[in-house]
Short mmCIF file of C-alpha atoms and ligand atoms in Angstrom, two decimals:
data_model
loop_
_atom_site.label_atom_id
_atom_site.label_comp_id
_atom_site.label_asym_id
_atom_site.label_seq_id
_atom_site.Cartn_x
_atom_site.Cartn_y
_atom_site.Cartn_z
CA MET A 1 15.13 56.88 26.66
CA PHE A 2 14.98 55.42 30.14
CA ILE A 3 12.98 55.70 33.31
CA ASP A 4 14.47 58.65 35.13
CA PRO A 5 16.22 57.46 38.31
CA GLU A 6 15.20 60.65 40.11
CA LEU A 7 11.59 59.59 40.20
CA PRO A 8 9.48 61.05 42.93
CA ASP A 9 7.98 58.43 45.27
CA GLN A 10 5.05 56.84 43.53
CA GLU A 11 2.52 54.23 44.34
CA PHE A 12 3.61 51.21 42.32
CA PRO A 13 2.44 48.82 41.11
CA ASP A 14 -0.35 50.41 39.14
CA GLU A 15 -2.25 49.53 35.98
CA VAL A 16 0.74 50.31 33.74
CA ASP A 17 2.88 47.90 35.77
CA ARG A 18 0.25 45.20 35.27
CA VAL A 19 0.59 45.65 31.49
CA LEU A 20 4.38 45.66 31.73
CA GLU A 21 4.34 42.47 33.76
CA VAL A 22 2.47 40.47 31.15
CA ALA A 23 4.46 42.06 28.30
CA GLY A 24 7.62 40.80 30.00
CA MET A 25 6.16 37.30 30.28
CA ILE A 26 5.27 37.31 26.57
CA THR A 27 8.88 38.21 25.73
CA VAL A 28 10.27 35.44 27.94
CA PHE A 29 7.95 32.92 26.28
CA ALA A 30 8.84 34.28 22.82
CA ALA A 31 12.51 33.59 23.60
CA GLU A 32 11.64 30.06 24.68
CA ARG A 33 9.66 29.56 21.47
CA LEU A 34 12.75 30.45 19.42
CA VAL A 35 14.90 28.01 21.41
CA ARG A 36 12.38 25.22 20.80
CA ILE A 37 12.03 26.05 17.10
CA ASP A 38 15.78 25.74 16.71
CA GLN A 39 15.78 22.52 18.72
CA MET A 40 13.11 21.14 16.39
CA ARG A 41 15.16 22.09 13.31
CA ARG A 42 18.31 20.45 14.63
CA GLU A 43 16.43 17.28 15.61
CA ALA A 44 14.93 17.00 12.13
CA LEU A 45 18.33 17.47 10.48
CA ALA A 46 19.89 14.87 12.80
CA GLU A 47 17.08 12.46 12.01
CA ALA A 48 17.62 12.93 8.28
CA THR A 49 21.34 12.23 8.72
CA ARG A 50 20.61 9.05 10.67
CA ASN A 51 18.38 7.88 7.83
CA GLY A 52 21.27 8.37 5.45
CA ARG A 53 19.72 11.26 3.63
CA VAL A 54 21.94 14.01 2.30
CA LEU A 55 21.22 17.34 3.96
CA THR A 56 19.85 19.28 1.08
CA ASP A 57 17.45 22.15 0.63
CA VAL A 58 14.73 19.52 0.37
CA VAL A 59 15.25 18.44 3.98
CA GLU A 60 15.21 22.08 5.14
CA ARG A 61 12.06 22.59 3.15
CA GLY A 62 10.39 19.64 4.87
CA VAL A 63 11.19 21.19 8.26
CA ARG A 64 9.74 24.48 7.11
CA LEU A 65 6.50 22.85 5.98
CA GLU A 66 6.25 20.97 9.29
CA LEU A 67 6.56 24.22 11.28
CA ALA A 68 4.23 26.15 8.98
CA SER A 69 1.53 23.47 9.21
CA ALA A 70 1.83 23.13 12.98
CA LEU A 71 1.72 26.88 13.65
CA ARG A 72 -0.79 27.50 10.85
CA VAL A 73 1.36 30.23 9.32
CA THR A 74 2.69 30.59 5.77
CA GLU A 75 5.84 28.71 4.79
CA HIS A 76 7.43 32.09 4.19
CA ALA A 77 6.73 33.11 7.78
CA ALA A 78 7.95 29.73 9.05
CA GLY A 79 11.17 30.11 7.07
CA GLY A 80 11.72 33.52 8.65
CA LEU A 81 11.16 32.08 12.13
CA LEU A 82 13.62 29.21 11.51
CA ALA A 83 16.31 31.58 10.30
CA PHE A 84 15.68 34.02 13.18
CA ALA A 85 15.80 31.20 15.75
CA GLU A 86 19.02 29.79 14.30
CA ALA A 87 20.69 33.23 14.30
CA MET A 88 19.58 33.92 17.89
CA VAL A 89 20.71 30.54 19.27
CA HIS A 90 23.94 30.00 17.32
CA SER A 91 25.21 33.33 16.00
CA PHE A 92 24.13 35.95 18.54
CA PRO A 93 23.36 34.25 21.88
CA PRO A 94 23.80 37.50 23.90
CA VAL A 95 20.68 38.83 22.13
CA LEU A 96 18.76 35.71 23.14
CA ARG A 97 19.96 36.03 26.77
CA SER A 98 18.73 39.63 26.85
CA MET A 99 15.31 38.56 25.54
CA GLU A 100 15.14 35.76 28.11
CA ARG A 101 15.54 38.44 30.79
CA ALA A 102 12.83 40.51 29.05
CA SER A 103 15.39 43.32 28.81
CA ILE A 104 14.53 43.73 25.11
CA THR A 105 11.39 42.90 23.16
CA GLU A 106 11.20 40.41 20.30
CA ASP A 107 10.93 43.39 17.93
CA HIS A 108 14.22 44.81 19.19
CA ALA A 109 15.85 41.37 18.84
CA ARG A 110 14.59 41.00 15.28
CA VAL A 111 15.87 44.45 14.25
CA LEU A 112 19.26 43.77 15.83
CA VAL A 113 19.72 40.25 14.44
CA THR A 114 18.56 41.28 10.96
CA ALA A 115 21.05 44.16 10.96
CA LEU A 116 23.87 41.95 12.25
CA SER A 117 23.17 39.30 9.63
CA GLU A 118 23.55 41.88 6.87
CA ILE A 119 26.94 43.32 7.85
CA GLU A 120 30.44 41.97 7.45
CA PRO A 121 31.46 39.62 10.31
CA GLY A 122 34.36 41.94 11.11
CA PHE A 123 31.91 44.45 12.60
CA HIS A 124 29.85 41.93 14.61
CA ALA A 125 31.58 42.29 17.99
CA THR A 126 31.39 46.11 18.09
CA VAL A 127 27.85 46.36 16.78
CA LEU A 128 26.56 43.53 18.99
CA ALA A 129 27.88 45.03 22.24
CA LYS A 130 26.81 48.63 21.56
CA GLY A 131 23.62 47.62 19.76
CA LEU A 132 22.44 45.56 22.71
CA GLU A 133 23.06 48.49 25.05
CA LEU A 134 20.90 50.67 22.79
CA ALA A 135 18.20 47.99 22.50
CA GLU A 136 17.88 47.73 26.26
CA ARG A 137 17.38 51.49 26.54
CA GLU A 138 15.58 52.85 23.46
CA PRO A 139 12.05 52.43 22.07
CA VAL A 140 12.13 50.33 18.92
CA GLY A 141 11.84 53.22 16.40
CA THR A 142 14.64 55.23 18.00
CA PHE A 143 16.65 52.05 18.38
CA ARG A 144 16.39 51.23 14.69
CA ARG A 145 17.68 54.70 13.74
CA LYS A 146 20.49 54.74 16.28
CA LEU A 147 21.53 51.24 15.29
CA ARG A 148 21.75 52.30 11.68
CA THR A 149 23.95 55.26 12.64
CA LEU A 150 26.06 52.96 14.80
CA ILE A 151 26.58 50.51 11.94
CA ASP A 152 27.23 53.25 9.40
CA THR A 153 29.74 54.92 11.69
CA ALA A 154 31.51 51.61 12.26
CA ARG A 155 31.64 51.05 8.52
CA SER A 156 32.31 54.67 7.50
CA ALA A 157 35.98 53.95 6.97
CA THR A 158 34.91 52.17 3.80
CA LEU A 159 31.89 54.39 3.05
CA ARG A 160 33.37 56.02 -0.04
CA GLU A 161 34.25 52.74 -1.75
CA ARG A 162 30.87 51.25 -0.88
CA TYR A 163 29.11 54.38 -2.16
CA GLU A 164 30.97 54.28 -5.46
CA ASP A 165 30.02 50.65 -5.89
CA ALA A 166 26.41 51.18 -4.80
CA VAL A 167 25.86 54.16 -7.08
CA THR A 168 26.50 51.94 -10.12
CA LYS A 169 23.41 49.95 -9.08
CA ARG A 170 21.03 52.91 -9.38
CA ARG A 171 17.83 51.93 -11.11
CA SER A 172 14.07 52.49 -11.31
CA VAL A 173 11.47 49.77 -11.12
CA ILE A 174 7.72 49.59 -11.59
CA GLU A 175 5.63 47.56 -9.18
CA ALA A 176 1.98 47.01 -10.00
CA ALA A 177 -0.48 47.45 -7.15
CA ASP A 178 -4.20 46.70 -6.88
CA ASP A 179 -7.10 48.87 -8.08
CA GLY A 180 -5.35 50.29 -11.13
CA MET A 181 -2.49 51.78 -9.13
CA GLY A 182 1.23 51.17 -9.05
CA TRP A 183 4.56 52.20 -7.53
CA LEU A 184 7.61 53.72 -9.15
CA HIS A 185 10.70 52.86 -7.11
CA VAL A 186 13.78 54.97 -7.78
CA TYR A 187 17.02 53.78 -6.20
CA GLY A 188 19.63 56.53 -6.27
CA PRO A 189 21.95 58.69 -4.15
CA ILE A 190 20.08 59.68 -0.97
CA VAL A 191 21.00 63.34 -1.49
CA ALA A 192 19.23 63.43 -4.86
CA ILE A 193 16.26 61.47 -3.50
CA HIS A 194 15.84 64.01 -0.68
CA ALA A 195 16.15 66.85 -3.18
CA VAL A 196 13.36 65.41 -5.37
CA HIS A 197 11.05 65.02 -2.39
CA ALA A 198 11.91 68.45 -0.96
CA ARG A 199 11.31 70.23 -4.27
CA ALA A 200 7.99 68.47 -4.86
CA THR A 201 6.93 69.31 -1.30
CA GLY A 202 7.88 72.98 -1.79
CA MET A 203 5.91 73.16 -5.04
CA ALA A 204 2.90 71.37 -3.54
CA LYS A 205 2.79 73.80 -0.63
CA ALA A 206 2.99 76.76 -3.03
CA ILE A 207 0.18 75.31 -5.16
CA ARG A 208 -2.03 74.86 -2.13
CA ALA A 209 -1.25 78.36 -0.84
CA ALA A 210 -1.97 79.90 -4.26
CA ASP A 211 -5.31 78.14 -4.62
CA VAL A 212 -7.87 80.94 -4.40
CA PRO A 213 -10.83 79.63 -6.41
CA ASP A 214 -12.77 81.95 -8.70
CA ALA A 215 -16.35 82.61 -7.75
CA GLY A 216 -18.34 79.47 -8.47
CA ALA A 217 -15.26 77.34 -9.19
CA ALA A 218 -14.74 74.23 -7.09
CA PRO A 219 -11.98 74.63 -4.50
CA ASP A 220 -8.97 72.33 -4.74
CA ARG A 221 -9.65 69.64 -2.15
CA ARG A 222 -6.45 67.68 -2.72
CA THR A 223 -4.28 66.90 0.29
CA LEU A 224 -0.61 67.89 0.40
CA GLU A 225 0.28 64.23 -0.20
CA GLN A 226 -1.91 64.13 -3.31
CA VAL A 227 -0.61 67.42 -4.70
CA ARG A 228 3.01 66.38 -4.11
CA THR A 229 2.43 63.12 -5.97
CA ASP A 230 0.68 64.96 -8.82
CA VAL A 231 3.63 67.36 -9.06
CA ILE A 232 6.13 64.50 -9.33
CA LEU A 233 4.05 62.71 -11.95
CA ASP A 234 3.39 65.90 -13.98
CA LEU A 235 7.08 66.73 -14.06
CA LEU A 236 8.13 63.25 -15.09
CA VAL A 237 5.40 62.65 -17.64
CA ASP A 238 5.88 65.80 -19.73
CA GLY A 239 8.36 67.95 -17.80
CA ARG A 240 6.18 71.07 -17.96
CA THR A 241 5.68 73.40 -15.03
CA ASP A 242 3.63 76.02 -16.87
CA LEU A 243 0.45 74.28 -15.77
CA HIS A 244 1.33 75.08 -12.17
CA PRO A 245 0.52 78.47 -10.63
CA GLU A 246 3.24 81.11 -10.88
CA ALA A 247 4.06 80.72 -7.19
CA ALA A 248 5.02 77.07 -7.66
CA ARG A 249 7.57 77.72 -10.42
CA GLY A 250 11.26 78.18 -9.92
CA ILE A 251 11.23 76.36 -6.58
CA THR A 252 14.45 74.47 -5.86
CA ALA A 253 15.14 71.87 -3.23
CA THR A 254 16.68 72.56 0.17
CA VAL A 255 18.29 69.64 1.95
CA THR A 256 20.16 69.87 5.23
CA VAL A 257 23.62 68.35 5.24
CA THR A 258 25.69 68.25 8.40
CA VAL A 259 29.44 68.22 7.93
CA PRO A 260 32.11 68.07 10.63
CA ALA A 261 33.91 71.43 10.40
CA LEU A 262 37.36 69.90 10.49
CA ALA A 263 36.55 67.63 7.57
CA LEU A 264 35.69 70.60 5.35
CA LEU A 265 38.93 72.49 5.82
CA HIS A 266 41.37 70.72 3.53
CA ASP A 267 41.65 67.38 1.87
CA THR A 268 44.16 66.12 4.36
CA ASP A 269 44.70 62.93 6.28
CA GLU A 270 43.43 64.80 9.31
CA SER A 271 40.16 65.80 7.65
CA ARG A 272 39.65 62.31 6.30
CA ALA A 273 40.27 60.90 9.77
CA ALA A 274 37.72 63.32 11.22
CA ALA A 275 35.17 62.30 8.60
CA ALA A 276 35.76 58.64 9.38
CA ILE A 277 34.98 59.19 13.06
CA GLU A 278 32.05 61.48 12.42
CA PRO A 279 30.87 61.13 8.81
CA PRO A 280 28.84 63.87 7.09
CA VAL A 281 25.15 63.10 7.37
CA ILE A 282 22.02 64.10 5.56
CA GLU A 283 18.55 64.61 7.13
CA GLY A 284 17.61 61.54 9.11
CA MET A 285 21.25 60.98 10.09
CA VAL A 286 22.17 58.95 7.02
CA PRO A 287 25.94 59.22 6.43
CA ILE A 288 27.15 60.27 2.98
CA PRO A 289 30.70 60.23 1.59
CA LEU A 290 32.85 63.25 2.37
CA THR A 291 33.42 63.94 -1.35
CA VAL A 292 29.67 64.24 -1.94
CA ALA A 293 29.23 66.48 1.11
CA LYS A 294 32.06 68.74 -0.03
CA GLU A 295 30.47 69.19 -3.43
CA LEU A 296 27.23 70.24 -1.77
CA ALA A 297 28.94 72.51 0.73
CA GLY A 298 30.75 74.26 -2.10
CA SER A 299 27.59 74.97 -4.06
CA ALA A 300 25.99 78.27 -3.22
CA THR A 301 22.30 77.48 -3.12
CA GLY A 302 19.87 74.77 -2.29
CA TRP A 303 21.68 73.29 0.67
CA THR A 304 21.49 74.24 4.28
CA ARG A 305 24.91 73.59 5.66
CA VAL A 306 25.37 73.03 9.36
CA LEU A 307 28.78 72.70 10.89
CA THR A 308 29.18 70.56 13.97
CA HIS A 309 31.40 73.23 15.51
CA PRO A 310 29.28 76.15 16.67
CA GLU A 311 30.05 79.23 14.60
CA THR A 312 30.56 82.55 16.29
CA GLY A 313 27.74 85.01 16.13
CA MET A 314 25.13 82.30 16.39
CA VAL A 315 21.81 83.59 17.71
CA LEU A 316 21.00 81.55 20.80
CA SER A 317 18.27 83.63 22.36
CA VAL A 318 16.06 86.60 21.64
CA GLY A 319 14.60 86.51 25.15
CA ARG A 320 11.08 87.89 25.24
CA ASP A 321 11.56 90.31 22.38
CA ARG A 322 9.73 88.06 19.99
CA TYR A 323 7.62 84.93 20.18
CA ARG A 324 8.51 83.39 16.85
CA PRO A 325 12.13 82.18 16.89
CA PRO A 326 14.29 83.78 14.18
CA PRO A 327 15.05 81.30 11.40
CA ALA A 328 18.63 80.66 12.58
CA LEU A 329 17.45 79.84 16.09
CA ALA A 330 14.60 77.59 14.94
CA LYS A 331 17.04 75.89 12.58
CA LEU A 332 19.51 75.30 15.42
CA ALA A 333 16.78 73.84 17.67
CA ARG A 334 15.74 71.50 14.83
CA TRP A 335 19.30 70.60 13.92
CA ARG A 336 20.11 69.70 17.52
CA ALA A 337 17.08 67.40 17.86
CA ASP A 338 17.03 66.12 14.26
CA ARG A 339 13.70 64.48 15.12
CA CYS A 340 10.54 65.24 17.03
CA MET A 341 11.47 65.25 20.72
CA GLY A 342 8.44 63.09 21.61
CA PRO A 343 9.35 59.75 23.22
CA GLY A 344 10.30 57.32 20.45
CA CYS A 345 9.06 59.60 17.65
CA GLY A 346 10.83 59.48 14.28
CA MET A 347 9.27 62.50 12.55
CA PRO A 348 12.08 64.58 10.95
CA ALA A 349 12.55 67.92 12.70
CA SER A 350 12.03 69.77 9.41
CA ARG A 351 8.37 68.67 9.54
CA CYS A 352 7.91 69.63 13.22
CA GLU A 353 6.63 72.70 14.98
CA VAL A 354 9.06 74.43 17.35
CA ASP A 355 7.63 74.29 20.87
CA HIS A 356 8.27 76.77 23.69
CA ASN A 357 8.87 74.24 26.50
CA ILE A 358 7.85 76.83 29.07
CA ASP A 359 4.82 78.46 27.45
CA TRP A 360 5.25 81.97 26.14
CA ALA A 361 2.16 82.87 28.14
CA ARG A 362 3.99 81.68 31.27
CA LEU A 363 6.91 83.99 30.48
CA GLY A 364 8.97 81.35 28.65
CA HIS A 365 11.80 82.78 26.59
CA THR A 366 12.43 82.36 22.90
CA ALA A 367 15.79 80.76 23.56
CA LEU A 368 17.57 77.57 22.62
CA ASP A 369 17.20 76.24 26.17
CA ASN A 370 13.43 76.63 25.89
CA LEU A 371 12.81 75.41 22.33
CA ALA A 372 12.34 71.92 20.94
CA PRO A 373 10.74 70.56 17.76
CA LEU A 374 7.57 68.50 18.23
CA CYS A 375 5.45 66.88 15.53
CA LYS A 376 1.81 67.92 15.35
CA GLY A 377 0.67 64.85 17.27
CA HIS A 378 3.12 65.23 20.14
CA HIS A 379 2.55 68.99 20.21
CA ILE A 380 -1.16 68.35 20.77
CA VAL A 381 -0.50 65.71 23.46
CA ARG A 382 1.83 68.08 25.27
CA HIS A 383 -0.62 70.98 25.27
CA HIS A 384 -3.99 69.27 25.61
CA THR A 385 -3.46 66.25 27.89
CA ASP A 386 -2.00 65.72 31.35
CA TRP A 387 1.43 64.90 29.93
CA THR A 388 3.96 67.60 30.84
CA ILE A 389 7.41 68.35 29.48
CA GLU A 390 10.42 70.28 30.64
CA GLN A 391 13.81 70.92 29.12
CA VAL A 392 16.48 69.62 31.48
CA ALA A 393 18.68 72.53 32.56
CA GLU A 394 22.11 72.64 30.94
CA SER A 395 21.56 69.29 29.25
CA GLY A 396 22.11 70.67 25.76
CA GLY A 397 18.48 70.06 24.81
CA ALA A 398 17.22 66.91 26.60
CA ILE A 399 13.46 66.86 27.28
CA ARG A 400 11.91 65.14 30.28
CA TRP A 401 8.32 63.95 29.69
CA THR A 402 6.09 63.13 32.65
CA SER A 403 3.09 60.91 31.95
CA PRO A 404 -0.31 61.23 33.64
CA THR A 405 0.62 58.23 35.83
CA GLY A 406 3.82 59.94 36.94
CA ARG A 407 6.33 58.00 34.85
CA GLN A 408 9.20 60.04 33.48
CA TYR A 409 11.00 59.54 30.20
CA LEU A 410 14.08 61.38 29.06
CA VAL A 411 14.41 62.10 25.33
CA GLU A 412 17.94 63.02 24.32
CA PRO A 413 18.66 65.19 21.26
CA GLU A 414 20.68 63.63 18.45
CA ARG A 415 23.41 66.23 18.91
CA ARG A 416 24.64 68.33 21.76
CA VAL A 417 25.34 72.01 21.59
CA PRO A 418 27.58 73.44 24.27
CA VAL A 419 25.86 75.56 26.88
CA PHE A 420 27.38 79.01 26.43
CA ARG A 421 27.82 81.28 29.39
CA ALA A 422 28.52 84.97 29.14
CA THR A 423 29.89 86.86 32.13
CA SER A 424 27.52 89.74 32.71
CA SER A 425 29.09 93.19 32.44
CA ASN A 426 28.33 94.20 36.02
CA GLY A 427 30.20 91.14 37.24
CA THR A 428 27.35 89.75 39.30
CA GLY A 429 27.82 86.27 37.98
CA ASP A 430 27.25 83.95 35.08
CA ALA A 431 24.06 83.99 33.11
CA PRO A 432 23.29 81.46 30.41
CA PHE A 433 23.24 83.06 26.98
ZN1 LIG B 501 6.39 63.29 17.47
#
């Protein structure tokens, strides 16, 4: 997302600029704080060396306590700051430079440096250069997602080996929480994790829809979140579904997997090369190994398969014949965006409503170039406040938001679909769709 260069003339500075100004100053000072924290650490280590002490964890620990006491934060927080400052100053100085210019926020810097610290040094140069470009352009939530895709794509050449190693570490862990509650963490293949959540969600929705209380009986006041959790617990505790209403039985999971068409054709060097450039991904753009994707694509039910090459016969528009987009069209609009098309929003498209960008009442068409998924919150903002949106013509699905103060933000879809043009039969020219 960026400020659109084709801004109409506006009267700046305004109140938003006044906020931006001080936010920039905070970032510049935050960068200076990191520089000084690292300076303090190095001084203390040098001092210890001069006094003939061996540089051990004990010395580091003393520095940590000094910083924690001075800043009145926990030692854990102080340790995090020391490590962050050291990484910024010594390992990734371009990130520090960018923060000193207030081109990125401290949050962006932390996300980027944490990610860089966790990957193999061989990928540092690529990820640092492209990651910084993203950080200077995207809101932090979008940035985190795109950075993860960037890293995964860079590392996808070794995805299969890493997956096979990781899958041996699958496990489940209990974590006690307060007030008689607790967490069950299950670490497993992301495809199966999505399937569990999708099935429980499907069953919970069916249970809520089927809940027609008898006369005098108390209505079921549980939220979807509560019902979904109850479903998961019921199934795991005694595995019985006969306690659930008829409508909630026999529901299976649907998970969307996107596979590059070329990669699916044959198990050839060419298909493997295609998968390395553009790995198969599951909802939320998490790459999965080609072998896993192929297994899913081969199975008949339960998986929505989307190919990244448009298939012929795809429904792109039903004009004004119907308001509600046919499933294939809604699915394509969601697939293209992958997320809510609100600025910086991370809500998966599968949980969004499909918006007519030009209202149906204002003669908007039910067509791909007029549809975009929006979460409930952003759908409300778009319809009931002074924010306005428009789909940028022939952009393949980009949405331009205009704020009440006149600022414009461009939200790009995760994927592009080509803009198809059909020559009209009377030869009067090209018409989209
Ligand atoms: Zn949203």
